[in-house]
PDB file of C-alpha atoms in Angstrom:
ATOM      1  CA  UNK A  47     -20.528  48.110 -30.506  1.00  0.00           C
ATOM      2  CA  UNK A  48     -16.923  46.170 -30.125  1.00  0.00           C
ATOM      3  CA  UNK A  49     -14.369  48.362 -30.539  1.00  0.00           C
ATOM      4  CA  UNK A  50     -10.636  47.973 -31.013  1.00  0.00           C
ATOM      5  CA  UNK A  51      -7.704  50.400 -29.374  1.00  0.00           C
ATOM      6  CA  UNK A  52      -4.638  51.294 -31.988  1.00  0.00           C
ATOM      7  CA  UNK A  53      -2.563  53.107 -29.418  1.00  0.00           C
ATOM      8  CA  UNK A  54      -4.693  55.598 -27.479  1.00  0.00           C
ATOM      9  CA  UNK A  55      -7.552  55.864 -30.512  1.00  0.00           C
ATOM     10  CA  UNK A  56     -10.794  53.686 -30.055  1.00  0.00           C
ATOM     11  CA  UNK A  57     -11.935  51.743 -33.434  1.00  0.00           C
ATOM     12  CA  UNK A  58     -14.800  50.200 -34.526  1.00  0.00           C
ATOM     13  CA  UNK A  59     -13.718  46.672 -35.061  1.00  0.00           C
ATOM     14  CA  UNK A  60     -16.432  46.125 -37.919  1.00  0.00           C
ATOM     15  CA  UNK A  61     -15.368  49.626 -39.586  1.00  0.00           C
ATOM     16  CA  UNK A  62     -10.984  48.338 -38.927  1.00  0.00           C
ATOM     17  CA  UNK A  63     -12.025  44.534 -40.853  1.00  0.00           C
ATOM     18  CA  UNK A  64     -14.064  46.080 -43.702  1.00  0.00           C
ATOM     19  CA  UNK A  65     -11.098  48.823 -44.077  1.00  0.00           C
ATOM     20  CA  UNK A  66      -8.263  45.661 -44.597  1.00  0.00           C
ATOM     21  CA  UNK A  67     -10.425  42.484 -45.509  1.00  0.00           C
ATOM     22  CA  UNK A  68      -9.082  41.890 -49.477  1.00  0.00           C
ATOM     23  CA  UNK A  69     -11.239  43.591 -52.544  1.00  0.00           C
ATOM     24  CA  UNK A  70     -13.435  40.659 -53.899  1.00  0.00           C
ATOM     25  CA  UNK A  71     -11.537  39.665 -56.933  1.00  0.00           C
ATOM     26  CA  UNK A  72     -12.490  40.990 -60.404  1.00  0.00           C
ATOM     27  CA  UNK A  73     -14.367  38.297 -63.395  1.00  0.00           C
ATOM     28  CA  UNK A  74     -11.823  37.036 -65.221  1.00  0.00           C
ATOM     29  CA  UNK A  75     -13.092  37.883 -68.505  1.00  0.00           C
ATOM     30  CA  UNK A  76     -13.789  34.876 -70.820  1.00  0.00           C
ATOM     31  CA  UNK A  77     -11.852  34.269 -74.418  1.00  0.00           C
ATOM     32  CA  UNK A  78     -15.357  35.763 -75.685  1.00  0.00           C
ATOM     33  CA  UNK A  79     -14.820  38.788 -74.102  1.00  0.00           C
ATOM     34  CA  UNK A  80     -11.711  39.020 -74.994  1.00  0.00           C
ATOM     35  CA  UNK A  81     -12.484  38.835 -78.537  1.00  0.00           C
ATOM     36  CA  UNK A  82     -15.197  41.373 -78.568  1.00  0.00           C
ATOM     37  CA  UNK A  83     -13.002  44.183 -77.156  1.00  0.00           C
ATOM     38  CA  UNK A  84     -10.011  43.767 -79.610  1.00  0.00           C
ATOM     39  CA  UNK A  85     -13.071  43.719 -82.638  1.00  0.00           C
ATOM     40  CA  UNK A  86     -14.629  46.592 -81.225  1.00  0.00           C
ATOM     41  CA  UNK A  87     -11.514  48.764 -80.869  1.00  0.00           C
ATOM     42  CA  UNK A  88     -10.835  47.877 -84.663  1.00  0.00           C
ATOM     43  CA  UNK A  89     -13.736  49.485 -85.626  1.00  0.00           C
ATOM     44  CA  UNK A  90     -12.210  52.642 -84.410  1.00  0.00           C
ATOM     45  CA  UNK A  91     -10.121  52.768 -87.042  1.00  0.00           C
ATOM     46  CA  UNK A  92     -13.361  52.513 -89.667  1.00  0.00           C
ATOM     47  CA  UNK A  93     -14.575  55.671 -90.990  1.00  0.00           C
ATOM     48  CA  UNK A  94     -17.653  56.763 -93.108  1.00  0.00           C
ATOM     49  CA  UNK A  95     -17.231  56.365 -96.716  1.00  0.00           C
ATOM     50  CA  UNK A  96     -14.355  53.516 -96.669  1.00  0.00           C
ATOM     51  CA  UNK A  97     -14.441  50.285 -98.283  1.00  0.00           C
ATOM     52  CA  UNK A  98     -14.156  47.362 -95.522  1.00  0.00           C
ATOM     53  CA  UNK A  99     -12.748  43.492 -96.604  1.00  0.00           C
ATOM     54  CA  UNK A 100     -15.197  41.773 -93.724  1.00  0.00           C
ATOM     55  CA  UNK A 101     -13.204  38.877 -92.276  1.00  0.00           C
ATOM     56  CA  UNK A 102     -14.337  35.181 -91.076  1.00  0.00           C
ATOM     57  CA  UNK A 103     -14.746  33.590 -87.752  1.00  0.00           C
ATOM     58  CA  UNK A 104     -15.745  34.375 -83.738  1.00  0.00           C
ATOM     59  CA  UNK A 105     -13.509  37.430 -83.153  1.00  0.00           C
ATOM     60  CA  UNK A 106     -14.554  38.657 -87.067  1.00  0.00           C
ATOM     61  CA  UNK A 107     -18.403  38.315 -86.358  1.00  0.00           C
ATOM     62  CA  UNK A 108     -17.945  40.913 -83.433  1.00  0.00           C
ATOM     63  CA  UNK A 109     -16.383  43.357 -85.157  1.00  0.00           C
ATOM     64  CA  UNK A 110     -18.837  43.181 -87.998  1.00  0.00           C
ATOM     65  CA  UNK A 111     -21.892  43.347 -85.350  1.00  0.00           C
ATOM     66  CA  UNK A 112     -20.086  46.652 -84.340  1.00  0.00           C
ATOM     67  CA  UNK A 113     -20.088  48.119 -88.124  1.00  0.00           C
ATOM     68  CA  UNK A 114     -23.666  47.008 -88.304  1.00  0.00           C
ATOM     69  CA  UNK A 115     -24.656  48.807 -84.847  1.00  0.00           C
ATOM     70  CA  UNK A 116     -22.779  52.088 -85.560  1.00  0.00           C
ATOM     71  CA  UNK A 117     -24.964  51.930 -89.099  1.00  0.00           C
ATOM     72  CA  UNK A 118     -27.964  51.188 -87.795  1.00  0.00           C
ATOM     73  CA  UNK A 119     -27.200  54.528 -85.363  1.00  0.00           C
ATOM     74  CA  UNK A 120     -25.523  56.863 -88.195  1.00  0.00           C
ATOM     75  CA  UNK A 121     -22.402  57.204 -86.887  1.00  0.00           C
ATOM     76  CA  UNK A 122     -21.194  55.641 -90.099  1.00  0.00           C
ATOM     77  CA  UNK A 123     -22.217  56.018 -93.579  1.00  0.00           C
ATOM     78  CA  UNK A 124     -21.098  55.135 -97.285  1.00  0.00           C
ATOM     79  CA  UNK A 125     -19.483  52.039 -96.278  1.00  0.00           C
ATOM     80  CA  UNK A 126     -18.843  49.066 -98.555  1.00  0.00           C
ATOM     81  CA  UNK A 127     -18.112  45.691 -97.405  1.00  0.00           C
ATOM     82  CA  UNK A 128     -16.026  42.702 -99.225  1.00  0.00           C
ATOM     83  CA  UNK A 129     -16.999  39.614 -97.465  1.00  0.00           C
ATOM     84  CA  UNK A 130     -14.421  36.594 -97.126  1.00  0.00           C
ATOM     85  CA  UNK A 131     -17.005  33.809 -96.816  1.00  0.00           C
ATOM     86  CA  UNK A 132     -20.489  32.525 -97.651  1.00  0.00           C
ATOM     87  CA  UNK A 133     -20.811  32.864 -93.712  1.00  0.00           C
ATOM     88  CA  UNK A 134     -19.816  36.101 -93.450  1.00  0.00           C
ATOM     89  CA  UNK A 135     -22.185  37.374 -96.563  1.00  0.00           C
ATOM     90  CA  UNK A 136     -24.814  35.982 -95.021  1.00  0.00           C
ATOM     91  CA  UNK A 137     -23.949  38.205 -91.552  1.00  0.00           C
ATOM     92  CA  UNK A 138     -23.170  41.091 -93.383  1.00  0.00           C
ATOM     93  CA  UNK A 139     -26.598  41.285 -95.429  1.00  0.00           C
ATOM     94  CA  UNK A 140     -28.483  40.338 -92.284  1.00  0.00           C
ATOM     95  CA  UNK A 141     -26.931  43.451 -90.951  1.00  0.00           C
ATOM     96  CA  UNK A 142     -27.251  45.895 -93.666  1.00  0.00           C
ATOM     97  CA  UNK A 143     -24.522  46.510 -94.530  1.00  0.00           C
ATOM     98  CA  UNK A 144     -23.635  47.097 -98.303  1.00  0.00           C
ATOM     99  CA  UNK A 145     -21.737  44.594-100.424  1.00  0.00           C
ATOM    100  CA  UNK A 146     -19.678  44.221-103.194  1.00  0.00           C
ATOM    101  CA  UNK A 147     -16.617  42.649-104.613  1.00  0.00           C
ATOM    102  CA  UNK A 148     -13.198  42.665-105.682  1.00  0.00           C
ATOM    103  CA  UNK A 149     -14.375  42.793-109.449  1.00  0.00           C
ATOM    104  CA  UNK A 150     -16.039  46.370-108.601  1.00  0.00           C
ATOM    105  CA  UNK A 151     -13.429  47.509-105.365  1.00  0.00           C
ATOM    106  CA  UNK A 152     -10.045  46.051-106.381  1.00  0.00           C
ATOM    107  CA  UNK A 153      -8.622  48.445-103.954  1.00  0.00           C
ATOM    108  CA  UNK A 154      -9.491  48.067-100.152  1.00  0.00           C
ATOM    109  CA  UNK A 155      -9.345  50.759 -97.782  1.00  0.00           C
ATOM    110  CA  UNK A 156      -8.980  48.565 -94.417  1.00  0.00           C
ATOM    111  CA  UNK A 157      -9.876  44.695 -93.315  1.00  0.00           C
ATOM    112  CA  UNK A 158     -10.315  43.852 -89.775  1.00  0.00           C
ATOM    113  CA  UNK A 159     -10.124  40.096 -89.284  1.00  0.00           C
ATOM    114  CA  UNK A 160      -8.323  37.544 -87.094  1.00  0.00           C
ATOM    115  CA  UNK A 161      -5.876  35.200 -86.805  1.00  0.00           C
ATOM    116  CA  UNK A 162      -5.702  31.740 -85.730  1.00  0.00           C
ATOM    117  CA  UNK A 163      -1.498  32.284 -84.604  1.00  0.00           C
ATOM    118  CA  UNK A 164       0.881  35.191 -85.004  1.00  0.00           C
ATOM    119  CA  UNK A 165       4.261  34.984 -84.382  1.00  0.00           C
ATOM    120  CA  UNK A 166       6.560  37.834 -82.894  1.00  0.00           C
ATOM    121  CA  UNK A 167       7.179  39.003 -86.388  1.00  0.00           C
ATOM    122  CA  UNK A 168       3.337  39.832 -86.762  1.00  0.00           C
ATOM    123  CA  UNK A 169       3.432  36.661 -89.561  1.00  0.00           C
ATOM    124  CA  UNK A 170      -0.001  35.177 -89.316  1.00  0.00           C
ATOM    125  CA  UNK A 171      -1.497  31.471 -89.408  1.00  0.00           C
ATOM    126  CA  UNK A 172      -5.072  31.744 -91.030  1.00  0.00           C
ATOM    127  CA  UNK A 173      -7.768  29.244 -92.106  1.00  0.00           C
ATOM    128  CA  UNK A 174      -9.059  26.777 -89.522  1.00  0.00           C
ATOM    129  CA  UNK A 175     -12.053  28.778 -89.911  1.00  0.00           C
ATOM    130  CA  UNK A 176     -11.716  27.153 -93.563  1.00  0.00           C
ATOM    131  CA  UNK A 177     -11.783  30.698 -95.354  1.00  0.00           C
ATOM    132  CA  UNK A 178      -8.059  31.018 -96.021  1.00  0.00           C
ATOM    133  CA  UNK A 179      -8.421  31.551 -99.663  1.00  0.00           C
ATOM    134  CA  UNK A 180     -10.477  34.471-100.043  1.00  0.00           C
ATOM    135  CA  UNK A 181      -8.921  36.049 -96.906  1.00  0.00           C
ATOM    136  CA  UNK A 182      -5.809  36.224 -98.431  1.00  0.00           C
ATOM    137  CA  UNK A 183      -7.548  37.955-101.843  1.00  0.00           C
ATOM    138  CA  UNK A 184      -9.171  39.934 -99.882  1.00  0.00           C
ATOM    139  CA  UNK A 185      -6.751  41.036 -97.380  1.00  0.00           C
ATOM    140  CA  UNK A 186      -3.934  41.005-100.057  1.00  0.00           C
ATOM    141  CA  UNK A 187      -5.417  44.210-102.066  1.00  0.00           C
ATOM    142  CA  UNK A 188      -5.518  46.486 -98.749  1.00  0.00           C
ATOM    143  CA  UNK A 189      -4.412  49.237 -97.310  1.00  0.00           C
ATOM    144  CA  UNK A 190      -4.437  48.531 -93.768  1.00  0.00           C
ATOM    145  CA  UNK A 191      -5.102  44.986 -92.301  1.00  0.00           C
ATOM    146  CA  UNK A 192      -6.205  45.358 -88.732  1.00  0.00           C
ATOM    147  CA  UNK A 193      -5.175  41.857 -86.599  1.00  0.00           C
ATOM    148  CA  UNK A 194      -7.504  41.104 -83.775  1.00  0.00           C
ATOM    149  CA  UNK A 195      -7.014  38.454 -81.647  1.00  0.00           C
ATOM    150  CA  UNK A 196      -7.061  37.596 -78.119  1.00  0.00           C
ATOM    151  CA  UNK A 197      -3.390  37.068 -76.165  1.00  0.00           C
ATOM    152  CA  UNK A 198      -4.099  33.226 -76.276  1.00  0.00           C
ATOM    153  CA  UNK A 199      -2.967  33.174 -79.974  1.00  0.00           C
ATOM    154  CA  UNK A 200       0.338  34.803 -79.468  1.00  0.00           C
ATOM    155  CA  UNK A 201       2.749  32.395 -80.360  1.00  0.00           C
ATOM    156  CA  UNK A 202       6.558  32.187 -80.369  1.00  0.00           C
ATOM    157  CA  UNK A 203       6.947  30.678 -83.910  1.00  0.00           C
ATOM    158  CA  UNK A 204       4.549  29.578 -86.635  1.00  0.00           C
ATOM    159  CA  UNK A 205       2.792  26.371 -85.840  1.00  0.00           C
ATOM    160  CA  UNK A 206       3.707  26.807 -82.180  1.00  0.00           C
ATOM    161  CA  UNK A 207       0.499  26.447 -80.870  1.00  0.00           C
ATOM    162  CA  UNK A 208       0.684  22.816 -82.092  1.00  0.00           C
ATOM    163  CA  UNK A 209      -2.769  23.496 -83.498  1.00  0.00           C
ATOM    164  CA  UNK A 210      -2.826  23.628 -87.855  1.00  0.00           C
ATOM    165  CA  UNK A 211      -1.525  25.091 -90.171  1.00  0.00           C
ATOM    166  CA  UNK A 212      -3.900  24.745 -93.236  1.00  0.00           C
ATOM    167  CA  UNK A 213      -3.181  24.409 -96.972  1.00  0.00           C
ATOM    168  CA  UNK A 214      -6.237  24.487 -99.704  1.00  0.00           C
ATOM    169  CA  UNK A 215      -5.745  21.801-102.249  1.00  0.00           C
ATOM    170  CA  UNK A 216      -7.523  20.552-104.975  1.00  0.00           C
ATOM    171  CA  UNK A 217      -9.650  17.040-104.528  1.00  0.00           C
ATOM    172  CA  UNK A 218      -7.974  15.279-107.664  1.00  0.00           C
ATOM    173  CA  UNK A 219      -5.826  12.891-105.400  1.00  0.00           C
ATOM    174  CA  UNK A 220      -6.118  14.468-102.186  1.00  0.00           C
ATOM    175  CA  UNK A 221      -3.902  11.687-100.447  1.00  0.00           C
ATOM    176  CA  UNK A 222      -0.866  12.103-102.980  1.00  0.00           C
ATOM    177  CA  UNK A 223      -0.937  16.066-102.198  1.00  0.00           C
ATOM    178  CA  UNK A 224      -0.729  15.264 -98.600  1.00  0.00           C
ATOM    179  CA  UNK A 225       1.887  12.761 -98.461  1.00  0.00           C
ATOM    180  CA  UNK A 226       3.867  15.621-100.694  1.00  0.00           C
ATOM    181  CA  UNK A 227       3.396  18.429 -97.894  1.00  0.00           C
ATOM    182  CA  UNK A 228       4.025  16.171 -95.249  1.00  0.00           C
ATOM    183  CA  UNK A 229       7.543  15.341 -96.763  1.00  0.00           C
ATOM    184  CA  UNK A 230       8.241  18.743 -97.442  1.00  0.00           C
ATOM    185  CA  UNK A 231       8.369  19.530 -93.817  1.00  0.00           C
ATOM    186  CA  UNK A 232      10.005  15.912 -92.198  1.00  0.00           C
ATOM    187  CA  UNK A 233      12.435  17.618 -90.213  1.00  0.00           C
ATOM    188  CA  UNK A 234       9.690  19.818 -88.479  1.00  0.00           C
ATOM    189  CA  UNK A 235       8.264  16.202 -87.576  1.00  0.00           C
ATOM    190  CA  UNK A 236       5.003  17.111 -89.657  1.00  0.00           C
ATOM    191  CA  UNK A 237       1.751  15.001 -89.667  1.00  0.00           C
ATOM    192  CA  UNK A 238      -0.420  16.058 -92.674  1.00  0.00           C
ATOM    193  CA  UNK A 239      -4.512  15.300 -92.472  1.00  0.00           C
ATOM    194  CA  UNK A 240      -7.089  15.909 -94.252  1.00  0.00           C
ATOM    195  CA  UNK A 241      -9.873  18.285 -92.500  1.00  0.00           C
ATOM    196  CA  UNK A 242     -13.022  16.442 -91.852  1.00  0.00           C
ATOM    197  CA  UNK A 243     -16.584  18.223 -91.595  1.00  0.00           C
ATOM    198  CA  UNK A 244     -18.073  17.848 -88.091  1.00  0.00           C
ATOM    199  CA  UNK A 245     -20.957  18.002 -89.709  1.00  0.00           C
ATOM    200  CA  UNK A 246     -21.463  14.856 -92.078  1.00  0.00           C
ATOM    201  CA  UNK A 247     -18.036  13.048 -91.118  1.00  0.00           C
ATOM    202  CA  UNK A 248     -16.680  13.828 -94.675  1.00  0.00           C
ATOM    203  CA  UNK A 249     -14.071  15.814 -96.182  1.00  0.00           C
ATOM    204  CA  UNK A 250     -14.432  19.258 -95.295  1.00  0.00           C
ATOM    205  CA  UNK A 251     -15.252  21.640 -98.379  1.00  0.00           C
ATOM    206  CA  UNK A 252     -13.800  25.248 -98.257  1.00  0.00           C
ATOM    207  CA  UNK A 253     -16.523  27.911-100.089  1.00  0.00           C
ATOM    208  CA  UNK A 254     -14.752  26.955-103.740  1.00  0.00           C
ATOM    209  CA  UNK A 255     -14.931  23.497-103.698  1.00  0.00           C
ATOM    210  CA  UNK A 256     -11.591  22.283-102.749  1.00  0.00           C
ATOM    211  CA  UNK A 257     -10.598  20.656 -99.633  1.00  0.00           C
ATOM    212  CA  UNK A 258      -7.920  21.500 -96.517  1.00  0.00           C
ATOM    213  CA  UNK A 259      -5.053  19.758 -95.619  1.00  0.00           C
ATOM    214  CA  UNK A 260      -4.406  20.362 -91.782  1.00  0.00           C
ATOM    215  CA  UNK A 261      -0.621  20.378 -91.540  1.00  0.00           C
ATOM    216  CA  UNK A 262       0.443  20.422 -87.472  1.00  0.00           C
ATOM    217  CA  UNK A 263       4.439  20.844 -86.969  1.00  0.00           C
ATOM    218  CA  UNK A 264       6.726  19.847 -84.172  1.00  0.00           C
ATOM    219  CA  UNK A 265       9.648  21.826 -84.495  1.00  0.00           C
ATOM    220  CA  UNK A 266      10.146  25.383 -86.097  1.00  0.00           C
ATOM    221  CA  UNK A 267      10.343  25.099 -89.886  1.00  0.00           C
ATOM    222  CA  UNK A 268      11.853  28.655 -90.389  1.00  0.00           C
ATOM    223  CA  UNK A 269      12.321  30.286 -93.245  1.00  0.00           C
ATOM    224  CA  UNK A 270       8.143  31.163 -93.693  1.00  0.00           C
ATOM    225  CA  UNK A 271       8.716  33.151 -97.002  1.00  0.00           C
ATOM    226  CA  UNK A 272      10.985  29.741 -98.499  1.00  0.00           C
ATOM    227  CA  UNK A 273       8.468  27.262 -96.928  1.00  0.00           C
ATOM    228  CA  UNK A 274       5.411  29.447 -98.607  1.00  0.00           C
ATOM    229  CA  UNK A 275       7.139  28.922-101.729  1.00  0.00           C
ATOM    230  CA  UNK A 276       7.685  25.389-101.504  1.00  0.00           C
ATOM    231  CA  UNK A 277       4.203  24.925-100.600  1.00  0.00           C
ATOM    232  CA  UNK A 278       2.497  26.800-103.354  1.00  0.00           C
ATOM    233  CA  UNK A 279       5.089  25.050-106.253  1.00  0.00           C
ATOM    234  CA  UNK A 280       3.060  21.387-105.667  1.00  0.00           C
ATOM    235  CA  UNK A 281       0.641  20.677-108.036  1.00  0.00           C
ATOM    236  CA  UNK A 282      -2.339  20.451-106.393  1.00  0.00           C
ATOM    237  CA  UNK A 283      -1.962  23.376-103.948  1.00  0.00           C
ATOM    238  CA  UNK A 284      -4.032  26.212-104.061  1.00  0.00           C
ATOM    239  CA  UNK A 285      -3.098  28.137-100.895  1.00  0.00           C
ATOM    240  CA  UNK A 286      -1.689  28.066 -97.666  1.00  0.00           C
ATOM    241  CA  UNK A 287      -2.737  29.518 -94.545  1.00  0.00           C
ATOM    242  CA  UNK A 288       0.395  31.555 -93.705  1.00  0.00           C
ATOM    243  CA  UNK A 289       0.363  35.469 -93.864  1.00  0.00           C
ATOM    244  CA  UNK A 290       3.255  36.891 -94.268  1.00  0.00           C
ATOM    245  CA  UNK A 291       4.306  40.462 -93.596  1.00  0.00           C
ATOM    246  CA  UNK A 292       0.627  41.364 -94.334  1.00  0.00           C
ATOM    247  CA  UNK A 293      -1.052  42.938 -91.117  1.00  0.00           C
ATOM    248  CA  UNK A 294      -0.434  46.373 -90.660  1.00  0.00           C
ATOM    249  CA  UNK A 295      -1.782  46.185 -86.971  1.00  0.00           C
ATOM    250  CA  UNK A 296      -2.386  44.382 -84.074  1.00  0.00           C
ATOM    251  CA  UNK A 297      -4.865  44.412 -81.760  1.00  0.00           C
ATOM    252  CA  UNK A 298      -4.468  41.895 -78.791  1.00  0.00           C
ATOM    253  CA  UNK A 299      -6.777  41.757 -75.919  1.00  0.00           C
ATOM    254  CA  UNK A 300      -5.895  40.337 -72.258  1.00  0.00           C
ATOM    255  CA  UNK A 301      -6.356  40.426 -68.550  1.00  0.00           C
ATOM    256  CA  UNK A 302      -3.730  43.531 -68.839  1.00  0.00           C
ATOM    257  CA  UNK A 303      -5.814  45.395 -71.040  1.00  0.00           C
ATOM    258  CA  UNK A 304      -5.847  46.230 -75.175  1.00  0.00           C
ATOM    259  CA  UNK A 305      -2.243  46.460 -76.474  1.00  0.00           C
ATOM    260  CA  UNK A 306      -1.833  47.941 -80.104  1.00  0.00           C
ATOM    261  CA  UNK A 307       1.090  47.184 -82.302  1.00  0.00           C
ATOM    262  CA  UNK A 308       1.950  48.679 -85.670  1.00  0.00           C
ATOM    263  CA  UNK A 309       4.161  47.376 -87.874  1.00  0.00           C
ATOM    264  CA  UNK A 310       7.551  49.496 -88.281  1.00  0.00           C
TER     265      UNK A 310
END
């Protein structure tokens, strides 16, 4: 056995590397995982009884899963979901989980869904998933509004991310909405294009029929509550994807751990 002196005291020199050769370093945990732990710590704040706006897209679908699971093993009861897509409809009844509308439930209890930016201010961007529309119903006529997104969609303004910023228009002359929005917002340095479907190479169609308008900004265009407004004035416009002062919370999940935010 080799052995190693430290002063006067004999050590085993297999025993002295294994005590100070480096910890293997931990899985970095993928965007995936991210996702699933901010869902699944927003479905702590579900209880039995509640009605639930369902939200769209990856981090969404876990946190639905979840509400399916805990029915499936009673830990929840009496709940009613309001689904913000044909997608998520289809999720939601393959899980069980009861469904209605905002005819029947104009008044939400809680929606957990996520975000595609949000800004310092908790001011969210919202649609690339193509769902803006009814999210903003939905999430509109609710209580509580429960964020979740991983920390890679923190951003320090909206449109910072230099990804899009959509806005649901009408097909009637798609191209002359476009060139409108894109002047709106010249000094941002805005490019406006129309969302094409991966799928067939056309226009991309949101659940109601109308098409997106992916709007991607250079610069800070400020004012979001002024530049909503603008937006929503041109004929044409249905929606945009900005969500202002609407989450209550915010669930982000990173390498650091789960940070919660409420809004003051």
């Amino acid at each position: 056995m080799a052995l190693a002196y430290l002063g006067s005291k004999k050590v085993d020199a297999a025993a002295l590397m294994a005590s100070t050769s480096p910890s293997p370093p931990q899985r970095i945990l993928t965007q995936d995982e991210l996702k699933k732990i901010a869902a699944y710590k927003a479905v702590e704040f579900v209880e039995s009884g509640m009605v639930l706006g369902l939200g769209t897209g990856s981090t969404a679908k876990h946190a639905i899963d979840r509400i399916g699971e805990l029915l499936r093993q009673g830990k929840l009861a009496n709940i009613i979901g309001i689904p913000t897509s044909t997608q998520t409809h289809e999720q939601a009844l393959s899980l069980g989980i009861p469904l209605s509308d905002l005819d029947t439930n104009p008044v939400l209890d809680l929606a957990i869904d996520g975000a595609d930016e949000v800004d310092p201010d908790m001011n969210l961007v919202k649609g690339r998933g193509g769902s803006l529309l009814r999210e903003k119903m939905i999430e509109g006529c609710c209580k509580k509004f429960v964020v979740i997104v991983d920390e890679s969609k923190l951003v320090d303004y909206v449109g910072g991310s230099g990804l899009a910023m959509p806005v649901e228009i009408v097909p009637f002359c798609w191209k002359f909405t476009a060139q409108k929005l894109q002047s709106l917002f010249e000094e941002a340095g805005c490019v406006a294009k129309l969302r094409i479907s991966p799928e067939n190479g056309k226009a991309y169609v949101t659940d109601n029929g109308n098409f997106i308008i992916d709007l991607y900004f250079k610069k800070d265009i400020g004012d979001l509550k002024a530049a909503g407004d603008a937006i929503l004035r041109l004929a044409g416009v249905v929606e945009h994807g900005m969500f202002i002062d609407m989450a209550t919370t915010l669930i982000v999940a990173g390498e650091m751990g789960v940070r919660v935010r409420n809004k003051c």
